[in-house]
PDB file of N, CA and C in Angstrom:
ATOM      1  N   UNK A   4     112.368  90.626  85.813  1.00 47.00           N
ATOM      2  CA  UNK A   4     111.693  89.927  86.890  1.00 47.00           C
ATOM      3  C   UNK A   4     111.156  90.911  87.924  1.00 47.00           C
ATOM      4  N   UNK A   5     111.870  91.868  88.263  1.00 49.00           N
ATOM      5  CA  UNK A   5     111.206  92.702  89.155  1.00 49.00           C
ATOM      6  C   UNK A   5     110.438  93.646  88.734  1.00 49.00           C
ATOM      7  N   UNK A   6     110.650  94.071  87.751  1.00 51.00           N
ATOM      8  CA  UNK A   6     109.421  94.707  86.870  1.00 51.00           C
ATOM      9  C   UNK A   6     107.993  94.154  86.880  1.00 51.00           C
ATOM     10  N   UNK A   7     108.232  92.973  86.554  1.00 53.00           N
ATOM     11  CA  UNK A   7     106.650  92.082  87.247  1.00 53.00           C
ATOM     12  C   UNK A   7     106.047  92.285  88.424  1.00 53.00           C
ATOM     13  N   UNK A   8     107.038  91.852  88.904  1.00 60.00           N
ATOM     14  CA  UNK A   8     106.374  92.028  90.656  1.00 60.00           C
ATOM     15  C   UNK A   8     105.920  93.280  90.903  1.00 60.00           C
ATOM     16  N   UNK A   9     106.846  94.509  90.270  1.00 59.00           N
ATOM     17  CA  UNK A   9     106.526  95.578  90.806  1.00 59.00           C
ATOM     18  C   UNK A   9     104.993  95.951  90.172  1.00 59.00           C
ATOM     19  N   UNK A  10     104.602  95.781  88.719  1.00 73.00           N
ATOM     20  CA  UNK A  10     103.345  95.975  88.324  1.00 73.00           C
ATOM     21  C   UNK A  10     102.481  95.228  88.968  1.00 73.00           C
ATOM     22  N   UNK A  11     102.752  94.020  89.755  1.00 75.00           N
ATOM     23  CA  UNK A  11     101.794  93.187  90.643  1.00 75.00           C
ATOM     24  C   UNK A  11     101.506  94.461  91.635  1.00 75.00           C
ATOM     25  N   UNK A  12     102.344  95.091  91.985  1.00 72.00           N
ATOM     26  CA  UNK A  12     102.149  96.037  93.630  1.00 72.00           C
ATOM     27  C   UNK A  12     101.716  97.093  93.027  1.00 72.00           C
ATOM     28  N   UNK A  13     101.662  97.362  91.682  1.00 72.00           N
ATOM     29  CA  UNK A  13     101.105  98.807  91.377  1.00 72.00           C
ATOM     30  C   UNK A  13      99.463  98.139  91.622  1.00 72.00           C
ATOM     31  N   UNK A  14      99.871  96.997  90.958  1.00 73.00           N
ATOM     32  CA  UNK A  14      97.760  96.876  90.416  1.00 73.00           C
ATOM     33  C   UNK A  14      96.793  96.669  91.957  1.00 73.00           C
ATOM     34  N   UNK A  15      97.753  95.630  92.616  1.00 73.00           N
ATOM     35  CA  UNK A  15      97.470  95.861  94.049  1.00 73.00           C
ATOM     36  C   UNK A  15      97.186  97.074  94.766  1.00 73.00           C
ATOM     37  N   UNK A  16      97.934  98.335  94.927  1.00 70.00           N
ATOM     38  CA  UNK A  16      97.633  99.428  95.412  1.00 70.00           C
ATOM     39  C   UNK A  16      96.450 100.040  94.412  1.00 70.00           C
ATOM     40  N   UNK A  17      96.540 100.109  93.465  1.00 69.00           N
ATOM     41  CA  UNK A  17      95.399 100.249  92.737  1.00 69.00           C
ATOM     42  C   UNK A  17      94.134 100.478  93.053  1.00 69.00           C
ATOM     43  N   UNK A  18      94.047  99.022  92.891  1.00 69.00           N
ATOM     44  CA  UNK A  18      92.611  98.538  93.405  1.00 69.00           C
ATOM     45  C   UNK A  18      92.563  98.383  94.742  1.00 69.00           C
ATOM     46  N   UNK A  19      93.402  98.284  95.877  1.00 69.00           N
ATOM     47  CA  UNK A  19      93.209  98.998  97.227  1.00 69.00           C
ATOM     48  C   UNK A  19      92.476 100.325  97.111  1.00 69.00           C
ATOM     49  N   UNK A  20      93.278 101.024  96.683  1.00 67.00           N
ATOM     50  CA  UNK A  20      92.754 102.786  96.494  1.00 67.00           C
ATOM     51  C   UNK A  20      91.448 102.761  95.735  1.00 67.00           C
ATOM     52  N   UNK A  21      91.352 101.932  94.756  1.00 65.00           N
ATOM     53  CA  UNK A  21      89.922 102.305  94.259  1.00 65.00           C
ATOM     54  C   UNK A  21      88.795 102.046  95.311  1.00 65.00           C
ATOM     55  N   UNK A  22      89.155 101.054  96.088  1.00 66.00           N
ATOM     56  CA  UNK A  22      88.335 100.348  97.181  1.00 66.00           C
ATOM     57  C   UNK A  22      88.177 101.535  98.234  1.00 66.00           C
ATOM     58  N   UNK A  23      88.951 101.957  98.608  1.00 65.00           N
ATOM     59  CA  UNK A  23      89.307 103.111  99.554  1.00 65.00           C
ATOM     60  C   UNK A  23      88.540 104.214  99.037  1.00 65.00           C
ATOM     61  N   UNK A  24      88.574 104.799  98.075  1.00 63.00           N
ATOM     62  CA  UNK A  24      87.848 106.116  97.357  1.00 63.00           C
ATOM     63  C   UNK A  24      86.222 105.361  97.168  1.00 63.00           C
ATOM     64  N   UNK A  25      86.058 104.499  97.263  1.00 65.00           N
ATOM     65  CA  UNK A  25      84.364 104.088  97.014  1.00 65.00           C
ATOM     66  C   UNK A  25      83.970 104.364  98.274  1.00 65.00           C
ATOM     67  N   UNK A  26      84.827 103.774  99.582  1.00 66.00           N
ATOM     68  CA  UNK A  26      84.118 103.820 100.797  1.00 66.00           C
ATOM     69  C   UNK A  26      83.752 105.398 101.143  1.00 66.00           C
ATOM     70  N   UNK A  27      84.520 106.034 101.137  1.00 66.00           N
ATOM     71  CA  UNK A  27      84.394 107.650 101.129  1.00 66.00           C
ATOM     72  C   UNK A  27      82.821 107.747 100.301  1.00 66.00           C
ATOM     73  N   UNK A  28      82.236 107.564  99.312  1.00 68.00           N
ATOM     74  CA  UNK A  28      81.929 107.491  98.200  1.00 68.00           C
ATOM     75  C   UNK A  28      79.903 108.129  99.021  1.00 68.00           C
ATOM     76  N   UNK A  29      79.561 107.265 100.217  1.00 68.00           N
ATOM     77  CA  UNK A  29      78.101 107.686 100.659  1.00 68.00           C
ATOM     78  C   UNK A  29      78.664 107.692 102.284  1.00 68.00           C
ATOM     79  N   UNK A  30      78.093 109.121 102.452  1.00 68.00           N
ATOM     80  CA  UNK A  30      77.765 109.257 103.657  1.00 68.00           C
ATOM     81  C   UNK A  30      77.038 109.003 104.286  1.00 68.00           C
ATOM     82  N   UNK A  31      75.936 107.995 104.496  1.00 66.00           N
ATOM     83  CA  UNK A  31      74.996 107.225 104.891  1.00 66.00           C
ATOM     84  C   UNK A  31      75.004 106.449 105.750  1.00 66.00           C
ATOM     85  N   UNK A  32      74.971 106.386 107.053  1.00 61.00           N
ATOM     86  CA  UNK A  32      74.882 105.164 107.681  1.00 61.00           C
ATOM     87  C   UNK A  32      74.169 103.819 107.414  1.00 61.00           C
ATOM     88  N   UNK A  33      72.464 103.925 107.367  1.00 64.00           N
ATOM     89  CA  UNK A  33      71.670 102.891 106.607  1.00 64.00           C
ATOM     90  C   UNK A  33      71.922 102.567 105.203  1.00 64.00           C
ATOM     91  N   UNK A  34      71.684 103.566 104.633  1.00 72.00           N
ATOM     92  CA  UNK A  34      71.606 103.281 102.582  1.00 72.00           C
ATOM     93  C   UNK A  34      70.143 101.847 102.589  1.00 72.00           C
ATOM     94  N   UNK A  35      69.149 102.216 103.291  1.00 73.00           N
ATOM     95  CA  UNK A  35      67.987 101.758 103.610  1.00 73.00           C
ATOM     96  C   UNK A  35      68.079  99.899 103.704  1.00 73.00           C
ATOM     97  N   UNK A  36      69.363  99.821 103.882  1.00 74.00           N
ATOM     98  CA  UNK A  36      69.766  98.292 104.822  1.00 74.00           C
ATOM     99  C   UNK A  36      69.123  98.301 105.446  1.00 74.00           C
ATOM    100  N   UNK A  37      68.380  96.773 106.147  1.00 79.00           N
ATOM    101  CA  UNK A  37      68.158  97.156 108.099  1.00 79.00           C
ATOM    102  C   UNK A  37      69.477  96.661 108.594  1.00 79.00           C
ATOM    103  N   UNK A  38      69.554  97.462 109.639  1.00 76.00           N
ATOM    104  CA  UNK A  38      70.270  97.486 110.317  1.00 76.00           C
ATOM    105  C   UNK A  38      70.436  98.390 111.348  1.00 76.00           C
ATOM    106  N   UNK A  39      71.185  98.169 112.671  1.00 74.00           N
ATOM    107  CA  UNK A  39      70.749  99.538 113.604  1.00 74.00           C
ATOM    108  C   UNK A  39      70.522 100.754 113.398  1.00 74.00           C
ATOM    109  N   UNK A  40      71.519 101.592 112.609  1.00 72.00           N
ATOM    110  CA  UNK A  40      71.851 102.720 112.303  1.00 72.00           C
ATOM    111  C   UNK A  40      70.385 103.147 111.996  1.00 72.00           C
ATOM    112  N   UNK A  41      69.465 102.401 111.270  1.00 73.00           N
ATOM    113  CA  UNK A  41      68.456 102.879 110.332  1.00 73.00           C
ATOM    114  C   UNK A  41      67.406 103.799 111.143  1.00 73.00           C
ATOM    115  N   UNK A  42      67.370 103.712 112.945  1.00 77.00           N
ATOM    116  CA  UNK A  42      67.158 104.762 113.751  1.00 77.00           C
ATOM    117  C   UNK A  42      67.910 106.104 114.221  1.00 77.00           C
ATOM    118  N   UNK A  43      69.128 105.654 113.520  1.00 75.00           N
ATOM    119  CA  UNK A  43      70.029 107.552 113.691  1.00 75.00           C
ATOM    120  C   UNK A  43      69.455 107.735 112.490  1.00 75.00           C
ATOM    121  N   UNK A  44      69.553 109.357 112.868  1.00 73.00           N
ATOM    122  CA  UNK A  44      69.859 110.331 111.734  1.00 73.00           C
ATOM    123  C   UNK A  44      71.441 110.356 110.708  1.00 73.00           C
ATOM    124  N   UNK A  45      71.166 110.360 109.849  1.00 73.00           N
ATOM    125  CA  UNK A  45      72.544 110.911 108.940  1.00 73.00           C
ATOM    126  C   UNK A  45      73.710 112.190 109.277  1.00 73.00           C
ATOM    127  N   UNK A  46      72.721 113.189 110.598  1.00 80.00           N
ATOM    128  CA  UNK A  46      73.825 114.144 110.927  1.00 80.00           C
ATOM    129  C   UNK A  46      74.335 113.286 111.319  1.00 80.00           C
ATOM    130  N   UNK A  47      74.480 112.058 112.202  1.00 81.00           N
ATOM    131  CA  UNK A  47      75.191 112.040 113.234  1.00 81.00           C
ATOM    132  C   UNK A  47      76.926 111.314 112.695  1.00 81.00           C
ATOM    133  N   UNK A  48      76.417 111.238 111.100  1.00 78.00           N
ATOM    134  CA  UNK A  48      77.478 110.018 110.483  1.00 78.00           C
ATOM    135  C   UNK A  48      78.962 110.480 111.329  1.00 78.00           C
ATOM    136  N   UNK A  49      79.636 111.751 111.624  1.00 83.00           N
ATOM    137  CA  UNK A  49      81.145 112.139 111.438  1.00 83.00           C
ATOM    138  C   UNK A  49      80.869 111.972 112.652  1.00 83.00           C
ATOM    139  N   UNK A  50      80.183 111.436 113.671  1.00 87.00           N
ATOM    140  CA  UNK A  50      80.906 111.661 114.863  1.00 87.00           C
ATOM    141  C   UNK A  50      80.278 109.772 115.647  1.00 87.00           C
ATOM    142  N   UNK A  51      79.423 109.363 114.850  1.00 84.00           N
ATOM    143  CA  UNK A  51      79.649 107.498 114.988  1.00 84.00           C
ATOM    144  C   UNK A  51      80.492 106.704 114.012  1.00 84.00           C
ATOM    145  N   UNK A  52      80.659 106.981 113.304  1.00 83.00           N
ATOM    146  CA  UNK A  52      82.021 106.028 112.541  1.00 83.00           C
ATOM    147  C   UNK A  52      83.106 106.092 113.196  1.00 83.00           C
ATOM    148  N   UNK A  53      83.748 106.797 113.678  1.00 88.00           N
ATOM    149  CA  UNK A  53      84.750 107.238 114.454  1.00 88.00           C
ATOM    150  C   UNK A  53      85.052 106.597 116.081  1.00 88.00           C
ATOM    151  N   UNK A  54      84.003 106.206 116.625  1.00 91.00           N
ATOM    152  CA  UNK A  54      83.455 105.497 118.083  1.00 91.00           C
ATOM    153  C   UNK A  54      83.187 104.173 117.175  1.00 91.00           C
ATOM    154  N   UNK A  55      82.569 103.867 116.465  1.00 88.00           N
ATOM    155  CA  UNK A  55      82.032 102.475 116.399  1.00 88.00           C
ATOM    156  C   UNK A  55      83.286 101.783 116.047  1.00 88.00           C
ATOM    157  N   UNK A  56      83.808 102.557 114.808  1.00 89.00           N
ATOM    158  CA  UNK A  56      85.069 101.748 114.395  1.00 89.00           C
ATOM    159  C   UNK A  56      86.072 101.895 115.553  1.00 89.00           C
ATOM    160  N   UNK A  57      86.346 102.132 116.163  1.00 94.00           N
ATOM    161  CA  UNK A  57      86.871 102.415 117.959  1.00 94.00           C
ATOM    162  C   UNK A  57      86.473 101.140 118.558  1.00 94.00           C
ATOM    163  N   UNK A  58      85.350 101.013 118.644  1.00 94.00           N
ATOM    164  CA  UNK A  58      84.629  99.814 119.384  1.00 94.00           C
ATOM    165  C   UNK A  58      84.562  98.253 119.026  1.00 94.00           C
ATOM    166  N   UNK A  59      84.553  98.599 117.283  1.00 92.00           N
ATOM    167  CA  UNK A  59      84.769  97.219 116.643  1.00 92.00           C
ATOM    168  C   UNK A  59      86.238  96.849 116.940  1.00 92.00           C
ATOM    169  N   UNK A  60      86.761  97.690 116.608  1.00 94.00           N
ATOM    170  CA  UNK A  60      88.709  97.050 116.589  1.00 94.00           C
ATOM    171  C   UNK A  60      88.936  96.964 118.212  1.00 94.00           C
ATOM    172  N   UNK A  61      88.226  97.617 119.039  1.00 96.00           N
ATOM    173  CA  UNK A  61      89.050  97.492 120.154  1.00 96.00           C
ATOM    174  C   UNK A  61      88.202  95.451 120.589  1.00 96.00           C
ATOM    175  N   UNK A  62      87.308  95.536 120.167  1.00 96.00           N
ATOM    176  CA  UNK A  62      86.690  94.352 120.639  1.00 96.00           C
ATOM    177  C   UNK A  62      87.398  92.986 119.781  1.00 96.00           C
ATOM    178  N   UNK A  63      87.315  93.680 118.383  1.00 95.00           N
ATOM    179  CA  UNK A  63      88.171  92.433 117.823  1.00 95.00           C
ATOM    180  C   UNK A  63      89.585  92.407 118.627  1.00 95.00           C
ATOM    181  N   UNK A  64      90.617  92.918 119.042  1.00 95.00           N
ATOM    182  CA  UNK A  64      91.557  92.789 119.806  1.00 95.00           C
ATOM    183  C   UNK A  64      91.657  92.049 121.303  1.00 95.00           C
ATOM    184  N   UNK A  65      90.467  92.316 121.764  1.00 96.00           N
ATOM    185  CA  UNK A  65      89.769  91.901 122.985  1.00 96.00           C
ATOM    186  C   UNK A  65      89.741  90.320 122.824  1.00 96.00           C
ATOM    187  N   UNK A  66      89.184  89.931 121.806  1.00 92.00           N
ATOM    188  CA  UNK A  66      88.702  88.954 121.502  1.00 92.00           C
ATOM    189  C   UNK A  66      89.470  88.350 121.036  1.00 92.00           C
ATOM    190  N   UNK A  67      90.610  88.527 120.297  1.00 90.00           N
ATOM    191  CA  UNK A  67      92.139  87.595 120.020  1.00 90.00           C
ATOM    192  C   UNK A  67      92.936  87.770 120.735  1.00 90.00           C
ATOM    193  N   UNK A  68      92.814  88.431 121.995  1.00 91.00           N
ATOM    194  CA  UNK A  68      93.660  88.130 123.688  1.00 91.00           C
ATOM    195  C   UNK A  68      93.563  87.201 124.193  1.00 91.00           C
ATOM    196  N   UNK A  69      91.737  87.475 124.508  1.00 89.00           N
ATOM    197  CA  UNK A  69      91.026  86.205 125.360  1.00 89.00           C
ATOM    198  C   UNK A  69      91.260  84.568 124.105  1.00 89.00           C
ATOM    199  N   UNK A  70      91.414  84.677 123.358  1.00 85.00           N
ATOM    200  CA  UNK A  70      91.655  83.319 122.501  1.00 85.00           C
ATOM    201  C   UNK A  70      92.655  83.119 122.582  1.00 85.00           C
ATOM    202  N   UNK A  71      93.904  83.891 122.557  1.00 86.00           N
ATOM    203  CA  UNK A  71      95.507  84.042 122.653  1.00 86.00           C
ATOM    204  C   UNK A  71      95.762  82.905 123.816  1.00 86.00           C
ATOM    205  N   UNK A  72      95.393  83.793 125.058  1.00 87.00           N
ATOM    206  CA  UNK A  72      95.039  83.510 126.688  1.00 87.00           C
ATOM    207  C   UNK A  72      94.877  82.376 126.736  1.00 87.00           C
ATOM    208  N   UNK A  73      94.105  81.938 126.350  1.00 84.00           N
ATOM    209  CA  UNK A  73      92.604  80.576 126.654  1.00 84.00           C
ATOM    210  C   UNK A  73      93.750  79.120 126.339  1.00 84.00           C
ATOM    211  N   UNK A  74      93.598  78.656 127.120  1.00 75.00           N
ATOM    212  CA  UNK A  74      94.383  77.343 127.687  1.00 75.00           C
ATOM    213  C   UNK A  74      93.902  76.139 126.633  1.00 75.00           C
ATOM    214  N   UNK A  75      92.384  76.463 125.989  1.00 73.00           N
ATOM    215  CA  UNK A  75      91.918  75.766 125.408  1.00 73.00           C
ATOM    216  C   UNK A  75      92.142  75.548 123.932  1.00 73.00           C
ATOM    217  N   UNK A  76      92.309  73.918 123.508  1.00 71.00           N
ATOM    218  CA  UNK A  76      92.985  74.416 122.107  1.00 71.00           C
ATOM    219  C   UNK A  76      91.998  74.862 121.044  1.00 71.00           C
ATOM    220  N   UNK A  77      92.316  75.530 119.665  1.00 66.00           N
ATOM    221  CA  UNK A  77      91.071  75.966 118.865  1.00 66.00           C
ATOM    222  C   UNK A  77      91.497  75.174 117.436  1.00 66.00           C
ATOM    223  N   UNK A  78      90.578  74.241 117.235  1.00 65.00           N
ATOM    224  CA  UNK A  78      91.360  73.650 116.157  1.00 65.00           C
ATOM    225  C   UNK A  78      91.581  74.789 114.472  1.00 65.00           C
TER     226      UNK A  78
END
């Protein structure tokens, strides 16, 4: 029985990690998406991923305070 489970958590980490090694995978901000980035340059990739993802998590946190907070119910 635990042998199962445990190959459940291998295949799980697995394919986490494979997911993980793809993102690494282009250094590109655009990859000719639109989207903002598509006015930076590509030097700038190692030093905006680092601030943006900063900015996204701190805002998503921000944003499940103020909902936390909020008196109002959310169905």
């Amino acid at each position: 029985m635990s042998r199962i489970k445990f190959s459940q958590l291998e295949r799980l980490l697995m394919r986490e990690l494979i997911y993980f090694n793809q993102a690494n995978k282009y250094k590109e901000l655009a990859k000719n998406a639109p989207n903002l980035y598509q006015w930076v340059f590509s030097n700038f990739y190692n030093i905006l991923v680092p601030i943006n993802l900063t900015l996204s998590i701190s805002v998503i946190f921000l944003l499940s305070y103020i909902v936390y907070k909020s008196r109002r119910k959310i169905i």
